Coordinates of C-alpha atoms in Angstrom, one line a residue:
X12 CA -156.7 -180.5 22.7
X13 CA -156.2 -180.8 26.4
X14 CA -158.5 -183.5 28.7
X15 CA -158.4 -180.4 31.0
X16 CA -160.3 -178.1 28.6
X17 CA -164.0 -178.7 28.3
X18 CA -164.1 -176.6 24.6
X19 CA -162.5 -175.3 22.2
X20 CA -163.0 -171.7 23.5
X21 CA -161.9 -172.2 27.0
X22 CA -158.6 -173.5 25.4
X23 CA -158.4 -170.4 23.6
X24 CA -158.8 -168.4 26.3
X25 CA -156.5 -170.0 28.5
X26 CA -154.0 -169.4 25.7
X27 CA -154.3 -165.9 24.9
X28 CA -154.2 -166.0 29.1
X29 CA -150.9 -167.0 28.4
X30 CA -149.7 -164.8 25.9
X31 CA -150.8 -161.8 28.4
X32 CA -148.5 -162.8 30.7
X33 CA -145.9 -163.7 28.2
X34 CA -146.0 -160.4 26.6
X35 CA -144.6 -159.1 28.8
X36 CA -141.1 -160.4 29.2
X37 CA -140.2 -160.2 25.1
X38 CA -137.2 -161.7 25.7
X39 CA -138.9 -164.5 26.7
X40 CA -141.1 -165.0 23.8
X41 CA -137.9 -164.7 21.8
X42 CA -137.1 -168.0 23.5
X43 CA -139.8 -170.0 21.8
X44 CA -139.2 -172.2 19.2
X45 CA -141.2 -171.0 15.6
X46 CA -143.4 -174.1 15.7
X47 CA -144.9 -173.1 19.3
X48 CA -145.6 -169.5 18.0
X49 CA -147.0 -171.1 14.6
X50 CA -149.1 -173.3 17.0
X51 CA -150.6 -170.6 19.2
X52 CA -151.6 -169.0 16.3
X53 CA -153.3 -171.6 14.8
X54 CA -155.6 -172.1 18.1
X55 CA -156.3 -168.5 18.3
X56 CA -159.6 -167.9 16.1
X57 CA -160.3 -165.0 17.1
X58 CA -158.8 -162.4 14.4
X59 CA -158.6 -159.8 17.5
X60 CA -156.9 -162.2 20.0
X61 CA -153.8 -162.9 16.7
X62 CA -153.3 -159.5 16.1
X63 CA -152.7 -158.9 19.9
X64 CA -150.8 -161.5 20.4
X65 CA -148.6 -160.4 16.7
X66 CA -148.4 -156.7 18.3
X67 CA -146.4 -157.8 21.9
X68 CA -142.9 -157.3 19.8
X69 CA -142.0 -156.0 16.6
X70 CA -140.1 -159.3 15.9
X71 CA -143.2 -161.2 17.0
X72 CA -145.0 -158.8 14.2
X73 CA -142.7 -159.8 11.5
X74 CA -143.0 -163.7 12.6
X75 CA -147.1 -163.0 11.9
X76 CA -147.1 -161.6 8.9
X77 CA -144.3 -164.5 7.4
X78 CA -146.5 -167.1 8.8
X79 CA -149.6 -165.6 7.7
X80 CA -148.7 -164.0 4.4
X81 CA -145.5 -164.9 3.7
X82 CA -143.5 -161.8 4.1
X83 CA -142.7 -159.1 6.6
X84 CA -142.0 -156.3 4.2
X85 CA -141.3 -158.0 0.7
X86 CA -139.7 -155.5 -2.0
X87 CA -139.3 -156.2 -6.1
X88 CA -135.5 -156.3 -6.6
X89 CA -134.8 -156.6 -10.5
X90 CA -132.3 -158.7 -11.7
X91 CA -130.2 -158.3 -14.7
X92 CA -129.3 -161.7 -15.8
X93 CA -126.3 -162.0 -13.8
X94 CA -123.6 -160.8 -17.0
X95 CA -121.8 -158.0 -17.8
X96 CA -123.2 -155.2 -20.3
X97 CA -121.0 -157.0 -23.4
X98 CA -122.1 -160.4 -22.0
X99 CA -124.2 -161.9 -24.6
X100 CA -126.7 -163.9 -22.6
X101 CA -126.8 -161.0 -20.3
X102 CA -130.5 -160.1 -21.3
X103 CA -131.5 -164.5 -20.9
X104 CA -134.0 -166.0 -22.6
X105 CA -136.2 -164.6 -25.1
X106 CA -139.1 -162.5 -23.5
X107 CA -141.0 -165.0 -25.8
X108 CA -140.3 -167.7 -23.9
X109 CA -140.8 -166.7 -20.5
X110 CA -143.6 -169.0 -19.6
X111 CA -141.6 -172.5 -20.4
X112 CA -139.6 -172.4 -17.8
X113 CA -139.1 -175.1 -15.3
X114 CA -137.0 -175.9 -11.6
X115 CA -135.0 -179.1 -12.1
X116 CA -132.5 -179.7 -8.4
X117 CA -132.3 -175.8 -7.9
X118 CA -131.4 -174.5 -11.3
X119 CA -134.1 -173.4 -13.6
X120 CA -134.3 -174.5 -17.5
X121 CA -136.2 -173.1 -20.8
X122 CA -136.6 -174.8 -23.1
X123 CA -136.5 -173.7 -26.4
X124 CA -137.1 -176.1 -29.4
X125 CA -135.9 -173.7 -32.6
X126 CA -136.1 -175.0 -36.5
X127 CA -131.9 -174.8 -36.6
X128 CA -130.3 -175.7 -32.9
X129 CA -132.7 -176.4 -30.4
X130 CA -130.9 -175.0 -27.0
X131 CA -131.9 -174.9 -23.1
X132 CA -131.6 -171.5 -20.8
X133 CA -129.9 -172.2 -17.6
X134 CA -129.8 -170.4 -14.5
X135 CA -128.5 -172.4 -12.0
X136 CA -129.1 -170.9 -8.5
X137 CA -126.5 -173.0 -6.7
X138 CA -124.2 -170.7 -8.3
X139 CA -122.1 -168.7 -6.1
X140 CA -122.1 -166.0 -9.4
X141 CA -125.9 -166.7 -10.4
X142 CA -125.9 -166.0 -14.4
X143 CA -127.4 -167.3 -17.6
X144 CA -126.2 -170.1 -19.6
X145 CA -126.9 -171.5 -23.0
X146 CA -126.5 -175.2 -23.6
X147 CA -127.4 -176.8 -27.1
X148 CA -130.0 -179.7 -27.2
X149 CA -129.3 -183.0 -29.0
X150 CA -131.9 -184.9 -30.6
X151 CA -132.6 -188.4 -29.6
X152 CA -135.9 -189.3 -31.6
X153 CA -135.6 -192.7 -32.5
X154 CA -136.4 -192.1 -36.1
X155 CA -138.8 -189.7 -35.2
X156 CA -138.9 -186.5 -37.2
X157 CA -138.3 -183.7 -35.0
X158 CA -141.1 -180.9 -35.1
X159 CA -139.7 -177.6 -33.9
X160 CA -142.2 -175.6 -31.3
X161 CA -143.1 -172.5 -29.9
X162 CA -145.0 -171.5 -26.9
X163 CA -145.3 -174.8 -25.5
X164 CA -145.8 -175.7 -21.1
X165 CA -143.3 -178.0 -19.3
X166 CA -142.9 -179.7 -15.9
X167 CA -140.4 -181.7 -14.3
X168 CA -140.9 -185.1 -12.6
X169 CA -138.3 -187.1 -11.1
X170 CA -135.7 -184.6 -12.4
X171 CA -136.8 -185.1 -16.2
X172 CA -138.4 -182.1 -18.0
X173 CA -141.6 -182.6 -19.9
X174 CA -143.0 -180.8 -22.7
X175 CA -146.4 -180.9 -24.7
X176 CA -148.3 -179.0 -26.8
X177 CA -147.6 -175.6 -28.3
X178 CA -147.6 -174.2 -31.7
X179 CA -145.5 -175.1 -34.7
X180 CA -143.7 -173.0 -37.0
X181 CA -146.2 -172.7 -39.0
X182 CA -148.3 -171.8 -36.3
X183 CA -150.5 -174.8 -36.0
X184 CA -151.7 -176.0 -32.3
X185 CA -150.0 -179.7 -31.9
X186 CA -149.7 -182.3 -29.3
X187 CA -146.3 -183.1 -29.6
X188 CA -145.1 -184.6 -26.3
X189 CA -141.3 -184.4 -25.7
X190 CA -139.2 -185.5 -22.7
X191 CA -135.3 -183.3 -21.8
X192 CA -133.0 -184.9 -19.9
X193 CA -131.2 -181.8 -18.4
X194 CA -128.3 -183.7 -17.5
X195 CA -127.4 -184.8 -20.5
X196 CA -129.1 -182.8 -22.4
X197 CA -131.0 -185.1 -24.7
X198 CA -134.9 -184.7 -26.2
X199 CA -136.9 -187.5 -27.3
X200 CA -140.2 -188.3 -28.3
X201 CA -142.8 -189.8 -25.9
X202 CA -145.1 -192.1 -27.3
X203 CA -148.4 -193.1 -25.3
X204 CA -149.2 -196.6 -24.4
X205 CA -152.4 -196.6 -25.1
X206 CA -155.0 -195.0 -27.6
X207 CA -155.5 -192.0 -25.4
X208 CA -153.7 -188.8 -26.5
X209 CA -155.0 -185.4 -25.9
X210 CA -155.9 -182.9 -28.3
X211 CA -154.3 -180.1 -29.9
X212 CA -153.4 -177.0 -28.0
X213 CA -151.8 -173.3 -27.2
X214 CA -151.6 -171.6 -23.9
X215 CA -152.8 -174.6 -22.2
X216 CA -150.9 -175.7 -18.6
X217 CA -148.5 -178.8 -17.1
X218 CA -148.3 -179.6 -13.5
X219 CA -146.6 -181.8 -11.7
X220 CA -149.0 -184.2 -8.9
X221 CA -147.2 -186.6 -6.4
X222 CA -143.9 -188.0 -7.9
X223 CA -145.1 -189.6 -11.3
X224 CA -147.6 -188.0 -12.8
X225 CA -148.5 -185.1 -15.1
X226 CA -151.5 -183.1 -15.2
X227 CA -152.9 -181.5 -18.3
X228 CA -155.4 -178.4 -18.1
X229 CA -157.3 -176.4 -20.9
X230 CA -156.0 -174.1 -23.5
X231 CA -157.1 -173.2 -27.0
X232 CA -157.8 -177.1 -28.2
X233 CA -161.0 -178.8 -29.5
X234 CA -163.0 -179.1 -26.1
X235 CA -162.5 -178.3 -22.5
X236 CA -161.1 -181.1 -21.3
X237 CA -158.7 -182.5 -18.5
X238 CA -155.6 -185.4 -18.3
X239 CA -153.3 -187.0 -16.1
X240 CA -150.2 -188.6 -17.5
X241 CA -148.7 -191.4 -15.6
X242 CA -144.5 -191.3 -16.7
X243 CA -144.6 -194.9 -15.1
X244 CA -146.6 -196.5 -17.6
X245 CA -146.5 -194.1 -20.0
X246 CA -150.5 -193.5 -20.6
X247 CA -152.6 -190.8 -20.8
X248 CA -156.1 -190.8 -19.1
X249 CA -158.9 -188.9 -20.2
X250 CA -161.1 -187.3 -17.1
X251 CA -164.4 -189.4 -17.0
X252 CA -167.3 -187.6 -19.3
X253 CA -170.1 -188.1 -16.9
X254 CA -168.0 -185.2 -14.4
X255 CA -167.2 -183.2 -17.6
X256 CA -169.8 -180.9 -16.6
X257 CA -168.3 -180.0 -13.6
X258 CA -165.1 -178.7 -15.4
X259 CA -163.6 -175.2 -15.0
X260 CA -164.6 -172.8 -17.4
X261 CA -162.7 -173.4 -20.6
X262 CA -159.6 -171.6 -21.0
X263 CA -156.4 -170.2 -21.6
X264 CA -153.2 -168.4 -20.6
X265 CA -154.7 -169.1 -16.9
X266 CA -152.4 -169.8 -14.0
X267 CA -152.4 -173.1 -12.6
X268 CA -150.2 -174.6 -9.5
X269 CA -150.1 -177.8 -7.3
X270 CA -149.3 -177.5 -3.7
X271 CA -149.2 -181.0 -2.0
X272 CA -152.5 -183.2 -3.4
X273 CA -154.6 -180.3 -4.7
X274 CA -154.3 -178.6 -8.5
X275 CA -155.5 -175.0 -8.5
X276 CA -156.7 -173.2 -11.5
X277 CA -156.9 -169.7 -11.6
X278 CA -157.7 -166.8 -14.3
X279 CA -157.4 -167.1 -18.4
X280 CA -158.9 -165.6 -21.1
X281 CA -162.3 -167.1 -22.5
X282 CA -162.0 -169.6 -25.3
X283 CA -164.9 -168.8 -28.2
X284 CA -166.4 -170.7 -30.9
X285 CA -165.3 -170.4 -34.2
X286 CA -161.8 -168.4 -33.5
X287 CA -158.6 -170.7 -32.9
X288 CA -157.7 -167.7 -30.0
X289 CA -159.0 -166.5 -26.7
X290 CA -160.3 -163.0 -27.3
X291 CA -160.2 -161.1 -23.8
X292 CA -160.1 -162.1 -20.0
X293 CA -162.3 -164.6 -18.6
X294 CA -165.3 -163.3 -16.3
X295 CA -164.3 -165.9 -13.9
X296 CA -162.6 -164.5 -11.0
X297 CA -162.6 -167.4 -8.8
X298 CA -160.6 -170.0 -7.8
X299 CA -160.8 -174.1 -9.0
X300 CA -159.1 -176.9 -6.8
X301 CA -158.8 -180.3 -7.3
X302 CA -157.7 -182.5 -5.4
X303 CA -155.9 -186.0 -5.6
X304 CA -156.5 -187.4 -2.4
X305 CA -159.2 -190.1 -2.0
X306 CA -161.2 -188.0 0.6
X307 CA -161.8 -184.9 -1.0
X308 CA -165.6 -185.6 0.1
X309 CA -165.1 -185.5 3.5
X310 CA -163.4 -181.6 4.2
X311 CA -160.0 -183.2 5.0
X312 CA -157.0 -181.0 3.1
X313 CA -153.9 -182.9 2.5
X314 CA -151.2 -180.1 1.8
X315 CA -148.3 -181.9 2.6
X316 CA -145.6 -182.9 -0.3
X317 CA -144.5 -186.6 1.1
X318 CA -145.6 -189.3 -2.1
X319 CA -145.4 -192.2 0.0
X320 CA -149.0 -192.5 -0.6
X321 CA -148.8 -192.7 -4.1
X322 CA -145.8 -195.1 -4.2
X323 CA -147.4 -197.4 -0.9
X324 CA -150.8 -197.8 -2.8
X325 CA -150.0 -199.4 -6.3
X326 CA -152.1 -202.5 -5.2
X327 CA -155.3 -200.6 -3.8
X328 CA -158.1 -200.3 -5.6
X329 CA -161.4 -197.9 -5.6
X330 CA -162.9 -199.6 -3.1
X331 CA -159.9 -199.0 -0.5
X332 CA -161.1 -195.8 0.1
X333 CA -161.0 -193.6 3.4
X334 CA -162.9 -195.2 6.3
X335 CA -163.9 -191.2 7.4
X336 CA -165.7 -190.8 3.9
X337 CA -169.2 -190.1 4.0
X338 CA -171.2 -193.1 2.7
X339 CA -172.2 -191.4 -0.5
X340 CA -168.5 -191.7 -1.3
X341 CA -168.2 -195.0 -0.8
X342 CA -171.5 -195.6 -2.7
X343 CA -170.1 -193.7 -5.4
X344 CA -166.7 -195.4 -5.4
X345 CA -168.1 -198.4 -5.3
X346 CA -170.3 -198.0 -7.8
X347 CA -167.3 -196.7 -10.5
X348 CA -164.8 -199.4 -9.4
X349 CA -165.9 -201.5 -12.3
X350 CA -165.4 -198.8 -14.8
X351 CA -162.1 -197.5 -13.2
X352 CA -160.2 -200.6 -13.0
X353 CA -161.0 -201.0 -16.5
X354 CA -159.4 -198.4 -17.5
X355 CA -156.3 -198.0 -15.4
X356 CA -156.0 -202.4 -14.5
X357 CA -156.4 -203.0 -11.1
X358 CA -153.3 -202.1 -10.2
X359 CA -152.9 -198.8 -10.0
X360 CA -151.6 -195.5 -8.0
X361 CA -154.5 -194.3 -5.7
X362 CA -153.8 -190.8 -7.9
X363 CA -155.3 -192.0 -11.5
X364 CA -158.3 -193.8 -8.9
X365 CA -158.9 -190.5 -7.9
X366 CA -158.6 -188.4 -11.1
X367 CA -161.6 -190.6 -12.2
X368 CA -164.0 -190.5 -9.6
X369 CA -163.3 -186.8 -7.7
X370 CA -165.1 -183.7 -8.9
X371 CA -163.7 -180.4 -9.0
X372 CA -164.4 -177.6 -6.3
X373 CA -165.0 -173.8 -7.0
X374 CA -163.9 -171.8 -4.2
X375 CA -165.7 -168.3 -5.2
X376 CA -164.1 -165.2 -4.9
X377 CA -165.4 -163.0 -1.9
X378 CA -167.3 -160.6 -4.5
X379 CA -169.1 -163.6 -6.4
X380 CA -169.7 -165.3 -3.6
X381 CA -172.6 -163.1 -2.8
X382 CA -174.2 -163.5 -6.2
X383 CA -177.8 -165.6 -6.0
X384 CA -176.0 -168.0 -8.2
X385 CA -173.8 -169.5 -5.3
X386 CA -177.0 -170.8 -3.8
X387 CA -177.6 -172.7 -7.0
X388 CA -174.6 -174.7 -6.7
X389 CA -174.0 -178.2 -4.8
X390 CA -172.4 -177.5 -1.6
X391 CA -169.7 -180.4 -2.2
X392 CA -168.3 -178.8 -4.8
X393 CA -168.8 -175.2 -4.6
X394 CA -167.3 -173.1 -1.5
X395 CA -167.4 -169.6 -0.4
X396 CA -163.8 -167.9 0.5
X397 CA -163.8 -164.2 2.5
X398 CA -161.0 -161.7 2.5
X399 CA -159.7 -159.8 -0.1
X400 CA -160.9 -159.7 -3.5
X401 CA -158.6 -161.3 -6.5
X402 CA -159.9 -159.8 -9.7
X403 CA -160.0 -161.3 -13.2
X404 CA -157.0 -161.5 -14.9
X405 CA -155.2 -163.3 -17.4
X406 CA -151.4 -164.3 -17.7
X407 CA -150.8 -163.8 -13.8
X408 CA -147.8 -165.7 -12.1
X409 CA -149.4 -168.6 -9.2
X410 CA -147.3 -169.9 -7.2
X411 CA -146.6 -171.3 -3.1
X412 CA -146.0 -170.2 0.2
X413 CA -145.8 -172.7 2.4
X414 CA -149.2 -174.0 2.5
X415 CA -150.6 -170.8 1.3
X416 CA -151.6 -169.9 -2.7
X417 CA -150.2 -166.8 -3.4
X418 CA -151.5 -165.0 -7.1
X419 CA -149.2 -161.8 -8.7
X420 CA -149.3 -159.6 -11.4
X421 CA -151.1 -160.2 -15.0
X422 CA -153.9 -158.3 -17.0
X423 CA -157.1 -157.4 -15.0
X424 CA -160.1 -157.1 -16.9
X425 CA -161.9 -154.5 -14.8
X426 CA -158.4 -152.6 -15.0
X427 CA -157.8 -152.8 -11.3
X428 CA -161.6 -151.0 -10.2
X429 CA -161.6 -153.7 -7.2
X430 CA -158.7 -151.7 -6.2
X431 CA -159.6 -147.6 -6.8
X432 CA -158.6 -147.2 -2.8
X433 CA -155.1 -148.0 -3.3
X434 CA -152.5 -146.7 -5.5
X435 CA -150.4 -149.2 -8.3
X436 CA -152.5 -151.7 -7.4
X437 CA -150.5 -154.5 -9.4
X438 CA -148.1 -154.3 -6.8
X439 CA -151.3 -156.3 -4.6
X440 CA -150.0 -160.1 -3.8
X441 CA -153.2 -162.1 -3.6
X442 CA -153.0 -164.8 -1.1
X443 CA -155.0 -167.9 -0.7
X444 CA -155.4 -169.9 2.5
X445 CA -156.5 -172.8 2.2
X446 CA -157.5 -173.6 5.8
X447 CA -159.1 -170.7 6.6
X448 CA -160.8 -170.3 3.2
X449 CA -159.7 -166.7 3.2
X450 CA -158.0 -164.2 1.0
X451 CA -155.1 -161.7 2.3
X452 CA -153.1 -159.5 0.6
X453 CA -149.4 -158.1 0.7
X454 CA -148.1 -155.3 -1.4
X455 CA -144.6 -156.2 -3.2
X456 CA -143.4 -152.7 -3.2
X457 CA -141.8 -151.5 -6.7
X458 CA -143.6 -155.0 -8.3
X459 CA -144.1 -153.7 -12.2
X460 CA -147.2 -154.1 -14.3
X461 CA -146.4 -157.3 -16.1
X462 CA -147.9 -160.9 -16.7
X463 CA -145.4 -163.2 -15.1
X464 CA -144.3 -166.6 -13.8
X465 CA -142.6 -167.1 -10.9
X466 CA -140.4 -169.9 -9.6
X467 CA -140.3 -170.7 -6.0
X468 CA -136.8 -172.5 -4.6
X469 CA -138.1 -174.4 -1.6
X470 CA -141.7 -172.9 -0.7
X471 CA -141.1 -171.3 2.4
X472 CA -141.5 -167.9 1.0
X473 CA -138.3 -166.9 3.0
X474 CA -135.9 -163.6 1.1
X475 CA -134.3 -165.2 -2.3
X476 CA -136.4 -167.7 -2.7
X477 CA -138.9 -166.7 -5.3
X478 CA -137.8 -165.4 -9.0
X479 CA -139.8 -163.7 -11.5
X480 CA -140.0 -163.3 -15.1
X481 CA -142.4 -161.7 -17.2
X482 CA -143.3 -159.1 -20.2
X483 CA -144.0 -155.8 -18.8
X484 CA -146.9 -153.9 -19.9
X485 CA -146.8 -151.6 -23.2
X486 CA -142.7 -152.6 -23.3
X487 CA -141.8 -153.3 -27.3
X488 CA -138.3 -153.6 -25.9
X489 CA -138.7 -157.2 -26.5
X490 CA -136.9 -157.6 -23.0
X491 CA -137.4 -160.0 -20.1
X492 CA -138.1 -158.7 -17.1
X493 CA -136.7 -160.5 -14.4
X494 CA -136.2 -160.4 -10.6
X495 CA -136.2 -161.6 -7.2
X496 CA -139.2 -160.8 -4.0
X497 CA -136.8 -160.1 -1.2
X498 CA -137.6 -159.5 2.6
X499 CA -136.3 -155.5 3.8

């Protein structure tokens, strides 16, 4: 902030000051650069002073709303998998299959590991003519016998495809752990380094953190439970029991997502004893972040996607943590360095130090953050959120904007009652913000009833840049539904 400004609320007043007198010459705002308009924004608090300032100009409008929820006026624009009517991969992948998907350098991949001919889906979005492709996988296994799967998770690190879990043909939960080489097309076994391998598991999730690492969350498997994979050394580490208790709700088909150090969890249905299945949506309608960065404890967010952390810190060690961390944290860091380094050597990425010591964060939903049970929570861990309401659902597609976490589609347990006031109310795009701890929402107009993924090009939310696939609701068609978010 300016020397000139003795607080933050003279600055924004001599800002929206400003924008008075800017308003009116539009052509002049028209001159400013986007990061000066993101900027004012940013300064303005005041919900009353934005809107103002968004209302000078119908293009100023549109800017808003982009910045702020990632579209002007988005519309669902199906897409028919690029082929002609006799084309045979015209319908692409199974609708079976819709969830294994993964972006490798701008073209997207599914796996999909048969008993006869295991074969990859490709649609490669570089493509002038953007249409599905069906390449045939061959099997490198080193001796290994290969185990066919079905409804199994992937990610991509480093431009190599991951895959784990899923169910055999038999339909047994495994933890079979396979790496594709999209270039060449080759799967192979991956074999940990050390004697930790996670359990069993269906309907569990994969993300990508930082630039070499994997991280595993729930599913239908023994216990709730949460790894990290490190592709560098290939080892698995378990997260520490002693924070166990802090875990998300166990599990599965929930939506999960990374967006620069922090993994968000979202959604599921409820795991029960005795039952190898979830039975029906989890309760849980609130949002779970972790996040990777050594100074989780001390209200800085890290959102941006540069890994030169990670690869710059290989020789730190727990005790090299922020010098901004509250002292607790360093107490508590200090404390578990003995343990940590144990486990990972003392050379290690400052992303496995951090798996082992940080806790997770609920971020409650602005209905069940008025519940008496909020107070009972720790404050470090559990945070309140405002805006719009997100609902509990199961099988719902998570993905970024920008900075922002945006939720879509899925089954809602309470059959949309948040939403009685508004009409098709699966067309409602949740989305998170993680500075301002606030919900919005923007309606995808034409957006069908469906749980879905979606893939997101280069996360700036801009027309084109987000796909979608899904299984529409009641369809026996045994179709994909696919298609694009679009600006209009």
């Amino acid at each position: 902030m300016d020397h000139h400004f003795a607080s933050k609320k003279q600055f924004n007043c001599a800002v929206y000051s400003a924008i008075v007198q800017m308003s009116v010459s539009q052509s002049y705002l028209i001159t400013l650069a986007i990061e000066t308009l993101h900027f004012i924004m940013d300064e303005l608090e005041d919900e009353r002073n934005r809107l103002n300032f968004a209302m000078s100009c119908k293009w100023l409008y549109r800017v808003y709303r982009i910045y702020y929820v990632g579209f002007a006026t988005p519309n669902w624009v199906p897409f028919n998998g690029g082929g002609s009517d006799d084309d045979e991969f015209n319908d692409g992948p199974p609708v079976a299959n819709y969830r294994d998907g993964v972006l490798v350098d701008g073209a997207l991949y599914v796996p999909i590991l048969n008993e006869e001919q295991p074969v990859c889906w490709v649609l490669d979005f570089k493509q002038i003519v953007i249409k599905w492709d069906s390449v045939n996988i061959t099997l490198g296994l080193d001796d290994q016998r290969y185990i066919p799967l079905r409804n199994t998770v992937t990610s991509a690190v480093r431009s190599l495809i991951y895959l784990f879990g899923g169910e055999t043909i038999f339909g047994n939960p495994s933890n079979i752990f396979y790496e594709l080489d999209p270039r060449s097309m080759v799967l192979r076994n991956v074999q940990s380094e050390n004697n930790v391998v996670p359990s069993i598991r269906i309907m569990h999730s994969l993300n990508t953190i930082g630039n070499r690492h994997l991280v595993l969350f729930g599913g239908c498997s023994i216990i709730g439970d949460f790894y990290l994979y490190d592709i560098s050394n290939k080892t698995w580490y378990s997260y520490p029991e002693e924070y166990r208790h802090a875990l998300p709700y166990a599990r599965a088909a929930h939506s999960s997502l990374t967006v620069g150090s922090s993994l968000y969890v979202h959604g599921g249905k409820r795991i029960r004893a005795n039952t190898s299945s979830p039975s029906e949506i989890h309760d849980d309608e609130d949002l779970w972040e972790f996040n990777f960065a050594n100074n989780i404890n001390n209200e800085r967010e890290i959102n941006s996607d540069d890994d030169s952390n990670e690869e710059d810190s290989d020789n730190d060690n727990c005790g090299s943590s922020n010098s901004n961390a509250s002292s607790n944290t360093r107490t508590s860091a200090a404390t578990n360095t003995s343990s940590i380094n144990k486990a990972t050597g003392n050379n290690s990425s400052n992303i496995i130090q951090n798996f082992l010591r940080n806790k997770w964060q609920k971020l409650f939903s602005p209905r069940t953050s008025t519940s008496p049970f909020f107070t009972l929570g720790d404050e470090s861990d559990w945070k309140e959120t405002t805006g719009k309401v997100t609902g509990k659902r199961c099988g719902s597609a998570m993905f970024r904007i920008g900075k922002r976490v945006a939720i879509l589609g899925g089954y809602e347990k309470d059959n949309w009652l948040h939403e009685e006031d508004i009409t098709q109310p699966w067309e409602m795009c949740k989305i998170y913000l993680p500075e301002r701890r606030r919900w919005d929402h923007v309606r995808i107009v034409g957006f069908p009833d469906m749980e879905c993924v979606a893939f997101v090009r280069d996360h700036t939310g801009q027309p084109g840049n987000i796909f979608i696939m899904g299984r529409k609701k009641g369809d026996q068609s045994g179709k994909t539904v696919m298609g694009w978010i679009k600006d209009y």
